Tab-separated table of N, CA and C in Angstrom:
chain	number	residue	atom	x	y	z
A	1	MET	N	19.735	8.068	42.654
A	1	MET	CA	18.828	9.288	41.653
A	1	MET	C	19.279	9.466	40.521
A	2	ASN	N	20.508	8.643	40.519
A	2	ASN	CA	21.746	8.608	38.855
A	2	ASN	C	21.165	7.182	38.606
A	3	ASN	N	20.684	6.342	39.284
A	3	ASN	CA	20.126	5.157	38.383
A	3	ASN	C	19.127	5.460	37.277
A	4	TYR	N	18.220	6.086	38.501
A	4	TYR	CA	16.681	6.555	38.214
A	4	TYR	C	16.521	6.969	37.081
A	5	GLN	N	17.578	8.066	36.363
A	5	GLN	CA	17.976	9.181	35.855
A	5	GLN	C	17.983	8.095	34.368
A	6	LYS	N	19.561	7.077	34.871
A	6	LYS	CA	19.479	6.411	33.316
A	6	LYS	C	18.582	4.950	32.908
A	7	LEU	N	17.751	4.769	34.273
A	7	LEU	CA	16.857	3.661	33.946
A	7	LEU	C	15.546	4.700	33.742
A	8	LEU	N	15.499	5.752	33.277
A	8	LEU	CA	14.941	6.934	32.432
A	8	LEU	C	15.257	6.652	31.002
A	9	ASP	N	16.441	7.233	31.480
A	9	ASP	CA	16.449	7.188	29.755
A	9	ASP	C	16.750	6.494	28.906
A	10	GLU	N	17.218	4.950	29.090
A	10	GLU	CA	16.968	3.451	28.796
A	10	GLU	C	15.828	3.152	28.380
A	11	TYR	N	14.637	3.636	29.668
A	11	TYR	CA	12.742	3.638	28.926
A	11	TYR	C	12.608	4.655	27.551
A	12	ILE	N	12.760	5.886	28.143
A	12	ILE	CA	12.837	6.689	26.871
A	12	ILE	C	13.489	6.084	25.461
A	13	GLU	N	14.379	6.395	25.349
A	13	GLU	CA	14.672	5.275	23.451
A	13	GLU	C	14.481	4.446	23.893
A	14	PHE	N	14.068	3.064	24.646
A	14	PHE	CA	13.044	1.844	24.191
A	14	PHE	C	11.685	2.324	23.518
A	15	GLU	N	11.264	3.550	24.179
A	15	GLU	CA	10.140	3.869	24.003
A	15	GLU	C	10.276	4.832	22.297
A	16	GLU	N	10.832	5.053	22.687
A	16	GLU	CA	11.230	6.093	21.040
A	16	GLU	C	12.070	4.895	19.688
A	17	GLU	N	11.889	3.946	19.890
A	17	GLU	CA	12.512	3.227	18.720
A	17	GLU	C	11.253	2.427	18.881
A	18	THR	N	10.710	1.861	19.518
A	18	THR	CA	9.334	1.097	19.251
A	18	THR	C	8.626	1.787	18.644
A	19	LEU	N	8.013	3.460	19.151
A	19	LEU	CA	6.761	4.464	18.751
A	19	LEU	C	7.556	4.442	17.343
A	20	GLU	N	9.185	4.745	16.924
A	20	GLU	CA	9.156	5.302	15.720
A	20	GLU	C	9.557	3.614	14.673
A	21	LYS	N	9.023	3.100	14.644
A	21	LYS	CA	9.244	1.248	14.087
A	21	LYS	C	7.406	0.864	14.182
A	22	ASP	N	6.590	1.395	14.824
A	22	ASP	CA	5.524	0.930	14.779
A	22	ASP	C	4.667	1.586	13.818
A	23	SER	N	5.523	3.435	14.233
A	23	SER	CA	5.004	4.872	13.437
A	23	SER	C	5.411	3.810	11.770
A	24	ARG	N	6.221	3.934	11.156
A	24	ARG	CA	7.040	2.622	10.062
A	24	ARG	C	5.918	1.863	9.236
A	25	GLU	N	5.422	0.441	10.176
A	25	GLU	CA	4.984	-0.649	10.019
A	25	GLU	C	3.132	0.255	9.984
A	26	VAL	N	2.954	0.841	10.404
A	26	VAL	CA	1.265	1.572	10.648
A	26	VAL	C	1.222	2.675	9.534
A	27	TYR	N	2.387	2.948	8.804
A	27	TYR	CA	2.185	4.092	7.672
A	27	TYR	C	1.735	3.215	6.487
A	28	THR	N	3.205	2.178	6.754
A	28	THR	CA	3.174	1.249	5.458
A	28	THR	C	1.537	0.961	5.246
A	29	MET	N	1.101	0.510	6.285
A	29	MET	CA	0.072	-0.571	6.213
A	29	MET	C	-0.828	0.244	6.369
A	30	ALA	N	-1.170	1.693	6.399
A	30	ALA	CA	-2.334	2.716	5.946
A	30	ALA	C	-2.485	3.140	4.133
A	31	GLU	N	-0.757	2.849	3.997
A	31	GLU	CA	-0.983	3.193	2.658
A	31	GLU	C	-1.177	2.268	1.922
A	32	GLN	N	-1.032	1.228	2.345
A	32	GLN	CA	-1.096	-0.353	1.758
A	32	GLN	C	-3.195	-0.516	2.009
A	33	ILE	N	-3.751	0.009	2.571
A	33	ILE	CA	-4.394	-0.001	2.994
A	33	ILE	C	-5.720	1.532	1.832
A	34	LYS	N	-4.487	2.267	2.014
A	34	LYS	CA	-5.481	3.311	0.819
A	34	LYS	C	-5.608	2.991	-0.384
A	35	PHE	N	-4.385	2.331	-0.864
A	35	PHE	CA	-4.458	1.756	-2.591
A	35	PHE	C	-5.991	0.884	-2.320
A	36	TYR	N	-6.216	0.368	-1.701
A	36	TYR	CA	-7.187	-1.176	-2.212
A	36	TYR	C	-7.747	-0.159	-1.967
A	37	THR	N	-8.461	1.393	-0.985
A	37	THR	CA	-9.553	1.638	-1.160
A	37	THR	C	-9.543	1.944	-2.271
A	38	ASP	N	-8.318	2.591	-2.740
A	38	ASP	CA	-8.612	3.897	-4.254
A	38	ASP	C	-9.077	2.474	-5.101
A	39	ILE	N	-8.686	1.432	-5.302
A	39	ILE	CA	-8.910	-0.193	-6.447
A	39	ILE	C	-9.800	-0.314	-6.171
A	40	MET	N	-11.166	-0.828	-4.891
A	40	MET	CA	-12.062	-0.867	-4.985
A	40	MET	C	-13.149	0.134	-5.491
A	41	ASN	N	-13.164	2.063	-5.218
A	41	ASN	CA	-13.682	2.942	-5.728
A	41	ASN	C	-13.558	2.752	-7.046
A	42	TYR	N	-12.332	2.045	-7.581
A	42	TYR	CA	-12.355	2.601	-9.388
A	42	TYR	C	-13.233	1.355	-9.589
A	43	LEU	N	-12.768	0.208	-9.044
A	43	LEU	CA	-13.702	-1.291	-9.410
A	43	LEU	C	-15.510	-1.299	-9.461
A	44	GLU	N	-16.370	-0.217	-8.502
A	44	GLU	CA	-16.814	-0.228	-8.027
A	44	GLU	C	-17.876	0.799	-9.267
A	45	TYR	N	-17.010	1.812	-9.205
A	45	TYR	CA	-17.306	3.383	-9.849
A	45	TYR	C	-16.724	3.401	-11.360
A	46	GLY	N	-15.988	2.704	-11.276
A	46	GLY	CA	-14.793	3.166	-12.903
A	46	GLY	C	-15.238	2.601	-13.619
A	47	ASP	N	-14.596	2.534	-14.959
A	47	ASP	CA	-15.637	1.674	-15.895
A	47	ASP	C	-14.118	0.753	-16.622
A	48	ILE	N	-14.652	-0.419	-15.888
A	48	ILE	CA	-14.184	-1.176	-15.888
A	48	ILE	C	-14.691	-3.326	-17.290
A	49	LYS	N	-13.881	-3.059	-17.800
A	49	LYS	CA	-14.902	-4.399	-18.276
A	49	LYS	C	-15.060	-5.413	-17.699
A	50	ILE	N	-16.043	-6.207	-18.042
A	50	ILE	CA	-15.401	-7.927	-16.634
A	50	ILE	C	-14.729	-8.876	-16.772
A	51	ARG	N	-14.174	-8.323	-18.558
A	51	ARG	CA	-13.613	-9.364	-18.588
A	51	ARG	C	-11.743	-9.790	-18.108
A	52	ASP	N	-12.054	-8.284	-18.012
A	52	ASP	CA	-10.606	-6.824	-18.039
A	52	ASP	C	-10.858	-7.625	-16.053
A	53	LEU	N	-12.007	-7.179	-15.491
A	53	LEU	CA	-11.836	-7.493	-13.510
A	53	LEU	C	-12.209	-9.109	-13.066
A	54	GLU	N	-12.060	-10.484	-14.707
A	54	GLU	CA	-12.017	-11.265	-13.621
A	54	GLU	C	-10.492	-12.005	-14.037
A	55	LYS	N	-9.665	-11.367	-15.101
A	55	LYS	CA	-8.712	-11.583	-14.549
A	55	LYS	C	-7.275	-10.464	-13.875
A	56	ILE	N	-8.156	-10.061	-12.857
A	56	ILE	CA	-7.191	-9.419	-12.006
A	56	ILE	C	-7.504	-10.331	-10.342
A	57	LYS	N	-6.104	-10.924	-10.026
A	57	LYS	CA	-6.041	-12.604	-9.273
A	57	LYS	C	-6.361	-12.068	-7.546
A	58	SER	N	-5.775	-11.158	-7.086
A	58	SER	CA	-6.216	-10.557	-5.948
A	58	SER	C	-5.744	-9.099	-5.911
A	59	LEU	N	-6.124	-8.582	-4.417
A	59	LEU	CA	-5.635	-7.417	-4.348
A	59	LEU	C	-4.710	-7.067	-3.877
A	60	LYS	N	-3.852	-8.327	-3.635
A	60	LYS	CA	-2.338	-8.096	-2.717
A	60	LYS	C	-1.447	-8.767	-4.036
A	61	ASP	N	-2.491	-9.459	-5.133
A	61	ASP	CA	-1.193	-8.572	-6.717
A	61	ASP	C	-1.065	-7.716	-6.793
A	62	LEU	N	-2.216	-6.347	-7.327
A	62	LEU	CA	-2.077	-5.793	-7.132
A	62	LEU	C	-1.718	-5.171	-6.322
A	63	TYR	N	-1.070	-4.995	-5.236
A	63	TYR	CA	-0.024	-3.495	-4.938
A	63	TYR	C	1.422	-4.841	-4.705
A	64	TYR	N	1.549	-5.458	-5.443
A	64	TYR	CA	2.860	-6.304	-5.420
A	64	TYR	C	3.499	-5.782	-6.091
A	65	PHE	N	2.136	-5.769	-7.341
A	65	PHE	CA	2.549	-5.256	-8.823
A	65	PHE	C	2.498	-3.535	-8.898
A	66	TYR	N	2.380	-3.003	-8.038
A	66	TYR	CA	2.668	-2.144	-7.758
A	66	TYR	C	3.378	-1.210	-7.016
A	67	MET	N	3.806	-2.135	-6.127
A	67	MET	CA	5.093	-1.871	-5.281
A	67	MET	C	6.351	-2.248	-6.091
A	68	GLU	N	6.414	-2.708	-6.932
A	68	GLU	CA	7.273	-3.145	-8.497
A	68	GLU	C	7.711	-2.235	-9.521
A	69	SER	N	6.407	-1.894	-9.596
A	69	SER	CA	6.838	-1.276	-10.378
A	69	SER	C	6.814	0.809	-10.378
A	70	ASP	N	7.591	1.295	-10.596
A	70	ASP	CA	7.815	2.661	-10.909
A	70	ASP	C	6.756	3.001	-11.333
A	71	GLY	N	6.352	4.673	-11.149
A	71	GLY	CA	5.920	5.798	-11.956
A	71	GLY	C	4.363	5.564	-11.614
A	72	TYR	N	3.398	4.207	-11.405
A	72	TYR	CA	1.956	3.963	-11.237
A	72	TYR	C	1.670	5.036	-10.052
A	73	ILE	N	0.253	6.077	-10.240
A	73	ILE	CA	-0.230	6.193	-9.525
A	73	ILE	C	-1.577	5.720	-9.511
A	74	VAL	N	-1.964	5.932	-8.318
A	74	VAL	CA	-3.635	5.056	-8.454
A	74	VAL	C	-4.660	6.615	-6.951
A	75	GLY	N	-5.494	6.933	-7.073
A	75	GLY	CA	-6.670	7.918	-5.986
A	75	GLY	C	-7.093	8.201	-7.479
A	76	ARG	N	-6.924	9.179	-8.993
A	76	ARG	CA	-7.361	9.212	-9.467
A	76	ARG	C	-8.024	8.675	-10.258
A	77	PHE	N	-9.387	7.812	-10.472
A	77	PHE	CA	-9.761	7.312	-11.318
A	77	PHE	C	-9.291	7.025	-12.976
A	78	GLU	N	-8.620	8.284	-13.175
A	78	GLU	CA	-7.492	8.094	-14.842
A	78	GLU	C	-6.263	7.545	-14.215
A	79	ASP	N	-5.678	7.646	-13.252
A	79	ASP	CA	-4.909	7.026	-12.569
A	79	ASP	C	-4.790	5.599	-12.975
A	80	THR	N	-6.342	5.317	-11.900
A	80	THR	CA	-6.135	3.991	-11.371
A	80	THR	C	-6.203	2.945	-12.309
A	81	GLU	N	-6.530	3.500	-13.407
A	81	GLU	CA	-7.672	3.109	-14.786
A	81	GLU	C	-6.569	2.343	-15.361
A	82	ASP	N	-5.432	3.660	-15.571
A	82	ASP	CA	-4.399	3.352	-16.431
A	82	ASP	C	-2.935	2.116	-15.505
A	83	PHE	N	-2.788	2.338	-14.513
A	83	PHE	CA	-2.720	0.873	-13.575
A	83	PHE	C	-2.714	-0.378	-13.961
A	84	ILE	N	-4.277	-0.349	-13.685
A	84	ILE	CA	-5.258	-1.712	-14.033
A	84	ILE	C	-4.854	-2.175	-15.249
A	85	GLU	N	-4.467	-1.245	-16.475
A	85	GLU	CA	-4.445	-1.518	-17.670
A	85	GLU	C	-3.123	-2.055	-17.990
A	86	ALA	N	-2.232	-1.461	-17.398
A	86	ALA	CA	-0.829	-1.905	-17.118
A	86	ALA	C	-1.110	-2.980	-16.478
A	87	TYR	N	-1.649	-3.550	-15.480
A	87	TYR	CA	-1.124	-5.045	-14.925
A	87	TYR	C	-2.239	-5.839	-15.770
A	88	ILE	N	-3.233	-5.422	-16.116
A	88	ILE	CA	-3.528	-6.333	-16.801
A	88	ILE	C	-3.033	-6.874	-18.105
A	89	LYS	N	-2.259	-6.539	-18.739
A	89	LYS	CA	-1.695	-6.237	-20.087
A	89	LYS	C	-0.026	-7.081	-19.205
A	90	ARG	N	0.950	-6.683	-18.126
A	90	ARG	CA	2.079	-7.655	-18.076
A	90	ARG	C	1.234	-9.307	-17.682
A	91	LEU	N	-0.123	-9.381	-17.400
A	91	LEU	CA	-0.951	-11.060	-17.230
A	91	LEU	C	-0.667	-11.565	-18.133
A	92	GLU	N	-0.983	-10.769	-19.807
A	92	GLU	CA	-0.617	-10.608	-21.053
A	92	GLU	C	0.179	-11.596	-22.048
A	93	GLU	N	1.112	-10.814	-21.021
A	93	GLU	CA	2.959	-10.782	-21.592
A	93	GLU	C	3.059	-12.202	-21.526
A	94	ASN	N	2.298	-12.527	-20.109
A	94	ASN	CA	3.099	-13.415	-18.945
A	94	ASN	C	2.226	-15.198	-19.682
C-alpha cells in the first residue's frame, strides 16, 4: 500500500507539472490567436491605407514586433491602428 501511495503521489506530481506546462503553452497560443484575430478584424473593418497594408510583412512579424515592444495594446481599433502605425514607422526607418 505504501508503494501505491508513493506511485500515486509521483503520478499526481507528474500530472500537475504537465498540466501546468501545457496550460502555459495554451495561454501563449491563445494570446497569439487573439492578437491575430484583433489584427485581422482591424485590417478587414478598420481604416487602413492599401499602401500601408502592403508594407506588413506577415502576422508573425507583427506579433514579434508586438512582443518586443512595450506599451502597445491591440484590441480596440484605435489601439490597433496606433500599433500598426508604429510598426510601419519602424519598417520605414530601417
